[in-house]
Amino acid sequence: MFSSSSTSLSKKRLLLIVGILTGAVVLLEILFSSLLPEGLMTQSLRGKCDYIVSHPAPDIQVMGDSVSQGGIFANRLEETLNAHPGSRPVTVRNDSLGGTSPLFAYYVLKRQLRAGHKPDVILFAPNMAVTSNPIPERFWGRFARPGEMAESLRLGMPLSDMVFGLACRLSYTMRYREELRGAVTAGNLEFFKTARLPVELPGSESVESQPAPPENPNETFDARELPWMLKQPFRPLPYVDNHIRAFIELAAENGIHIFWIPMPIPQVVSDFQRESGTVAGFERYLQSFATEYENVRILFPESAVYPDSHFKDTWHLTDFGAWNFSGTLGEALTMYLSENPELLPGTAR
Amino acid sequence: MLFNSIAYLVFLGLVWVLHSLLPLKWQNRLLLIASYVFYGSWDWRFLSLIWISTLSTYYLSHAIARTGSQKQRKRYVAFGAMLNLGILGVFKYFGFFHESLQDLAGALGISLHGPAIHIILPVGISFYTFQAISYLIDVYRKDYQPSQSLTNYALFISFFPQLVAGPIERPSHLLDQLEKPRRVTGEMLHEALYLLLWGFFKKVVVADTLALRADAVFSADEFTSGMVIAGTVAFAFQIYADFSGYTDIARGSARLLGIRLNKNFLFPYFSKSPQEFWSRWHISLSTWLRDYLYIPLGGNRRGELKTYRNLIVTMLLGGLWHGAAWNFVLWGGYHGAALAIHRFFKSTYKSRSGTQHSVVSGLIKLTLMTAVTLYGWLLFRASSFQQIQDMTSGLFSSEPAALFLATFLKTCVYGAPLILVDFVCYRSNDEFAIVKWPLVPLVLFYLALIYGILILGVTNVQQFIYFTF
């Protein structure tokens, strides 16, 4: 045991250390936030959200993450849909937000509807891997407003995610730890260089005509190099499921039809996920929504398998892959809409 | 709920606040509930195994204390040990022995067909089983009076900071603390802060980063000497940072609650002999094996040859304790042989020329012991005998390998803080030497740890290696 005087001395010393340490951390974080730029992803996320909320909604709005952001060309889709003229041309806009999860889609739609901008149809294309890894710290740290934070807790988000997310909100280092890690360990300063560039806004796609075929058609992916998120079994977290349901119900209340679009995957991912039962689980999950909600439709029951040369990595399509997929999606959508013209009022073909 | 997760920090914070508000009786009840919640967060079904272990050893210890018959006491202790080892055997080793038997029969030309049995390994079972057995044996040996409180005893078996990967505690150390009023001093809180920060740093910065390098080498198809050495050194740092990081977090968490857990590591990579290594590496297991296996086998009291046998048998079983795989048995046998050989040379050298100490001889011994330890880690980490053979042959191949330089450099950079801090503490023979630093360097050290964890820490939560044992 320690004598009372040494105990009180060490308590005083500890309090002093904790005090100085806290002060130093606060000071450093204030310095970082004032001197270093916000990340491009954050700027882009906020910029795109502002754009979506402040502009009239298109007829068809694409919502998802980076996979659908680069994998669906709105102008290609628009071109295909308008190739069979109806009473008015259809407008399409890709409002997918890179680096997000289905949580974001719900709150973006909510903000958008509150501003009075309602699309007729949503092409909802979240990546199935993010249903079990929904990046809650980005939601809390870079996006959510107080009311949305409260709602996310009501919809079942765990307390630990909230704590981590709030820490990300308050601390620049935590918010951009991945980017700072890249800067420290690999000298990658891209984050600091690009952060001041203007953000990419919806409708600014540059691809107007068919992109060039892939440079290396023989490139193949190795099963051993699959990212861990793609190897995870398909097990949506309850609170993500709650948010998806809230998203669908909000759309239903506002008369919005949702087409759930599984994005194409490479052969190696398909093989892995088929073997692990992930594909079957995802299919069942999709079907359960189509059965339960009248406003949900499934155009493709499962992810199409595209050649490896159509992908930049095991997740994202190249421009060439996206061009092909957008064409296929446009054809399927045209056919569906011609049989169900009530989905897009005033466009009967 | 892994230690290196936000969920654990929230959990620990809540338990700490509630614990500091409650009187002792309620403190222990709170800790018991918290420990079951913590364990149940992995798989609530395995709580039943902890309860079987707790209740059986608690009531048997009372039966042992009550009976006057030595024969009956022996029966009780044997029954308790068999029951607990039986559970451990079924859940940890059944599949291994089943497969080994099938392989052996196959090699003899006999076909044994049986259903494939896959049993999930309950996390921490090896640790709490050994703890429960040590309690029973201590009561049997009359070294310890059985606890009169089932709550306190249940907490001794399931105390969450050390439940899943030790340190394996003795009743005279942990249970005694649980039964007495506790006082959290400023010194304990400061040590807790140091242990938690340093433990997290070791786990998420050093261990998880080097794991990627070691995994890359150990999953290769062909090996060269540079690769094998770099991969093995990376793994040596990984496993030390991982396990000692876990232990530090466990000890830091316990100190917040006014409880001191045993040391499990004492600068093991500065050891100059196998004997010294085992007095510095996983101390709670090696002393357990010494007290409950090596000494009952006869220890060093029955002549040199039997001492060697006892050392090898103890270490073989110690190896098997780590996991149901032959490479762990081989690793244990290898260290047993190293202990026996060292003992042989030590007695011969001592009897002929007495004890000599010099810096040069110390460095030679350190280098030799490092080589012995590293080859041991190769045996430990390898996924098959074939890989052990391939990597051992690879040690004699000098073809250049791209993996070598990247792995070696990363190991040096990430291993350096570990060696530096250990060296500072080793030189002053005080594991908390840094805590006593003047204010400014101490705060800078803590800041470096905090920002190291935030920026360099691997964010994808990785399980601790010893959770699987």
PDB file of C-alpha atoms in Angstrom, chain B residues 220-330:
ATOM      1  CA  ALA B 220       4.458 -17.645 -50.161  1.00  0.00           C
ATOM      2  CA  ASP B 221       5.091 -20.763 -52.210  1.00  0.00           C
ATOM      3  CA  GLU B 222       8.885 -20.469 -52.429  1.00  0.00           C
ATOM      4  CA  PHE B 223      11.364 -19.263 -49.860  1.00  0.00           C
ATOM      5  CA  THR B 224      14.837 -17.742 -49.810  1.00  0.00           C
ATOM      6  CA  SER B 225      17.012 -17.107 -46.766  1.00  0.00           C
ATOM      7  CA  GLY B 226      16.311 -13.353 -46.709  1.00  0.00           C
ATOM      8  CA  MET B 227      12.589 -13.931 -46.921  1.00  0.00           C
ATOM      9  CA  VAL B 228      12.532 -16.566 -44.199  1.00  0.00           C
ATOM     10  CA  ILE B 229      14.617 -14.452 -41.834  1.00  0.00           C
ATOM     11  CA  ALA B 230      12.651 -11.259 -42.496  1.00  0.00           C
ATOM     12  CA  GLY B 231       9.291 -13.048 -42.226  1.00  0.00           C
ATOM     13  CA  THR B 232      10.265 -14.819 -39.024  1.00  0.00           C
ATOM     14  CA  VAL B 233      11.633 -11.636 -37.419  1.00  0.00           C
ATOM     15  CA  ALA B 234       8.406  -9.838 -38.404  1.00  0.00           C
ATOM     16  CA  PHE B 235       6.381 -12.621 -36.792  1.00  0.00           C
ATOM     17  CA  ALA B 236       8.579 -12.544 -33.666  1.00  0.00           C
ATOM     18  CA  PHE B 237       7.745  -8.875 -33.191  1.00  0.00           C
ATOM     19  CA  GLN B 238       4.127  -9.423 -34.169  1.00  0.00           C
ATOM     20  CA  ILE B 239       3.451 -12.153 -31.630  1.00  0.00           C
ATOM     21  CA  TYR B 240       5.285 -10.316 -28.856  1.00  0.00           C
ATOM     22  CA  ALA B 241       3.496  -7.033 -29.565  1.00  0.00           C
ATOM     23  CA  ASP B 242       0.164  -8.813 -29.937  1.00  0.00           C
ATOM     24  CA  PHE B 243       0.287 -10.906 -26.784  1.00  0.00           C
ATOM     25  CA  SER B 244       2.091  -8.427 -24.550  1.00  0.00           C
ATOM     26  CA  GLY B 245      -0.178  -5.683 -25.913  1.00  0.00           C
ATOM     27  CA  TYR B 246      -3.207  -7.736 -24.922  1.00  0.00           C
ATOM     28  CA  THR B 247      -1.690  -8.371 -21.484  1.00  0.00           C
ATOM     29  CA  ASP B 248      -0.976  -4.687 -20.963  1.00  0.00           C
ATOM     30  CA  ILE B 249      -4.563  -3.762 -21.870  1.00  0.00           C
ATOM     31  CA  ALA B 250      -5.796  -6.483 -19.499  1.00  0.00           C
ATOM     32  CA  ARG B 251      -3.551  -5.260 -16.677  1.00  0.00           C
ATOM     33  CA  GLY B 252      -4.423  -1.626 -17.346  1.00  0.00           C
ATOM     34  CA  SER B 253      -8.163  -2.404 -17.340  1.00  0.00           C
ATOM     35  CA  ALA B 254      -7.817  -4.334 -14.072  1.00  0.00           C
ATOM     36  CA  ARG B 255      -5.807  -1.540 -12.434  1.00  0.00           C
ATOM     37  CA  LEU B 256      -8.627   0.907 -13.185  1.00  0.00           C
ATOM     38  CA  LEU B 257     -10.750  -1.377 -11.017  1.00  0.00           C
ATOM     39  CA  GLY B 258      -8.130  -1.509  -8.260  1.00  0.00           C
ATOM     40  CA  ILE B 259      -6.828  -4.969  -9.136  1.00  0.00           C
ATOM     41  CA  ARG B 260      -3.234  -5.827  -9.983  1.00  0.00           C
ATOM     42  CA  LEU B 261      -2.833  -8.715 -12.406  1.00  0.00           C
ATOM     43  CA  ASN B 262       0.415 -10.638 -12.715  1.00  0.00           C
ATOM     44  CA  LYS B 263       3.130  -9.747 -15.172  1.00  0.00           C
ATOM     45  CA  ASN B 264       3.194 -12.012 -18.174  1.00  0.00           C
ATOM     46  CA  PHE B 265       6.247 -10.596 -19.970  1.00  0.00           C
ATOM     47  CA  LEU B 266       9.527  -9.244 -18.728  1.00  0.00           C
ATOM     48  CA  PHE B 267      11.597  -8.175 -21.744  1.00  0.00           C
ATOM     49  CA  PRO B 268      11.817 -11.726 -23.185  1.00  0.00           C
ATOM     50  CA  TYR B 269      13.896 -10.795 -26.219  1.00  0.00           C
ATOM     51  CA  PHE B 270      16.792  -9.778 -23.957  1.00  0.00           C
ATOM     52  CA  SER B 271      17.079 -13.359 -22.679  1.00  0.00           C
ATOM     53  CA  LYS B 272      20.442 -15.059 -22.900  1.00  0.00           C
ATOM     54  CA  SER B 273      19.299 -18.643 -22.320  1.00  0.00           C
ATOM     55  CA  PRO B 274      16.192 -20.789 -22.811  1.00  0.00           C
ATOM     56  CA  GLN B 275      15.716 -20.888 -19.043  1.00  0.00           C
ATOM     57  CA  GLU B 276      15.781 -17.101 -18.862  1.00  0.00           C
ATOM     58  CA  PHE B 277      13.455 -16.847 -21.868  1.00  0.00           C
ATOM     59  CA  TRP B 278      10.822 -18.949 -20.127  1.00  0.00           C
ATOM     60  CA  SER B 279      11.113 -16.859 -16.996  1.00  0.00           C
ATOM     61  CA  ARG B 280      10.343 -13.803 -19.139  1.00  0.00           C
ATOM     62  CA  TRP B 281       7.850 -15.071 -21.787  1.00  0.00           C
ATOM     63  CA  HIS B 282       4.239 -15.914 -20.893  1.00  0.00           C
ATOM     64  CA  ILE B 283       5.298 -16.057 -17.263  1.00  0.00           C
ATOM     65  CA  SER B 284       1.882 -17.057 -15.929  1.00  0.00           C
ATOM     66  CA  LEU B 285       1.807 -20.164 -18.150  1.00  0.00           C
ATOM     67  CA  SER B 286       5.416 -21.172 -17.577  1.00  0.00           C
ATOM     68  CA  THR B 287       5.077 -20.885 -13.790  1.00  0.00           C
ATOM     69  CA  TRP B 288       1.778 -22.801 -13.965  1.00  0.00           C
ATOM     70  CA  LEU B 289       3.469 -25.591 -15.912  1.00  0.00           C
ATOM     71  CA  ARG B 290       6.391 -25.534 -13.462  1.00  0.00           C
ATOM     72  CA  ASP B 291       4.194 -25.751 -10.351  1.00  0.00           C
ATOM     73  CA  TYR B 292       1.487 -28.125 -11.527  1.00  0.00           C
ATOM     74  CA  LEU B 293       3.330 -30.327 -14.020  1.00  0.00           C
ATOM     75  CA  TYR B 294       7.128 -30.136 -13.927  1.00  0.00           C
ATOM     76  CA  ILE B 295       7.525 -30.306 -10.133  1.00  0.00           C
ATOM     77  CA  PRO B 296       4.902 -33.075  -9.664  1.00  0.00           C
ATOM     78  CA  LEU B 297       6.736 -35.036 -12.393  1.00  0.00           C
ATOM     79  CA  GLY B 298       9.815 -34.876 -10.175  1.00  0.00           C
ATOM     80  CA  GLY B 299      11.319 -31.612 -11.390  1.00  0.00           C
ATOM     81  CA  ASN B 300      15.089 -31.690 -11.046  1.00  0.00           C
ATOM     82  CA  ARG B 301      15.112 -33.844  -7.933  1.00  0.00           C
ATOM     83  CA  ARG B 302      15.553 -37.265  -9.537  1.00  0.00           C
ATOM     84  CA  GLY B 303      18.787 -37.001 -11.444  1.00  0.00           C
ATOM     85  CA  GLU B 304      19.879 -35.317 -14.631  1.00  0.00           C
ATOM     86  CA  LEU B 305      18.282 -37.682 -17.148  1.00  0.00           C
ATOM     87  CA  LYS B 306      14.888 -37.538 -15.502  1.00  0.00           C
ATOM     88  CA  THR B 307      15.182 -33.750 -15.295  1.00  0.00           C
ATOM     89  CA  TYR B 308      15.705 -33.605 -19.073  1.00  0.00           C
ATOM     90  CA  ARG B 309      12.738 -35.901 -19.566  1.00  0.00           C
ATOM     91  CA  ASN B 310      10.593 -33.745 -17.288  1.00  0.00           C
ATOM     92  CA  LEU B 311      11.621 -30.587 -19.107  1.00  0.00           C
ATOM     93  CA  ILE B 312      10.782 -32.054 -22.510  1.00  0.00           C
ATOM     94  CA  VAL B 313       7.455 -33.577 -21.388  1.00  0.00           C
ATOM     95  CA  THR B 314       6.420 -30.299 -19.722  1.00  0.00           C
ATOM     96  CA  MET B 315       7.264 -28.251 -22.769  1.00  0.00           C
ATOM     97  CA  LEU B 316       5.604 -30.735 -25.162  1.00  0.00           C
ATOM     98  CA  LEU B 317       2.382 -30.376 -23.198  1.00  0.00           C
ATOM     99  CA  GLY B 318       2.944 -26.621 -22.984  1.00  0.00           C
ATOM    100  CA  GLY B 319       3.202 -26.597 -26.773  1.00  0.00           C
ATOM    101  CA  LEU B 320       0.010 -28.628 -27.115  1.00  0.00           C
ATOM    102  CA  TRP B 321      -1.743 -26.187 -24.762  1.00  0.00           C
ATOM    103  CA  HIS B 322      -1.221 -23.504 -27.403  1.00  0.00           C
ATOM    104  CA  GLY B 323      -3.275 -25.273 -29.998  1.00  0.00           C
ATOM    105  CA  ALA B 324      -4.491 -28.517 -31.446  1.00  0.00           C
ATOM    106  CA  ALA B 325      -1.823 -28.855 -34.118  1.00  0.00           C
ATOM    107  CA  TRP B 326       1.393 -30.815 -34.432  1.00  0.00           C
ATOM    108  CA  ASN B 327       3.536 -27.759 -35.100  1.00  0.00           C
ATOM    109  CA  PHE B 328       2.726 -26.468 -31.589  1.00  0.00           C
ATOM    110  CA  VAL B 329       3.777 -29.841 -30.172  1.00  0.00           C
ATOM    111  CA  LEU B 330       6.966 -29.619 -32.208  1.00  0.00           C
TER     112      LEU B 330
END
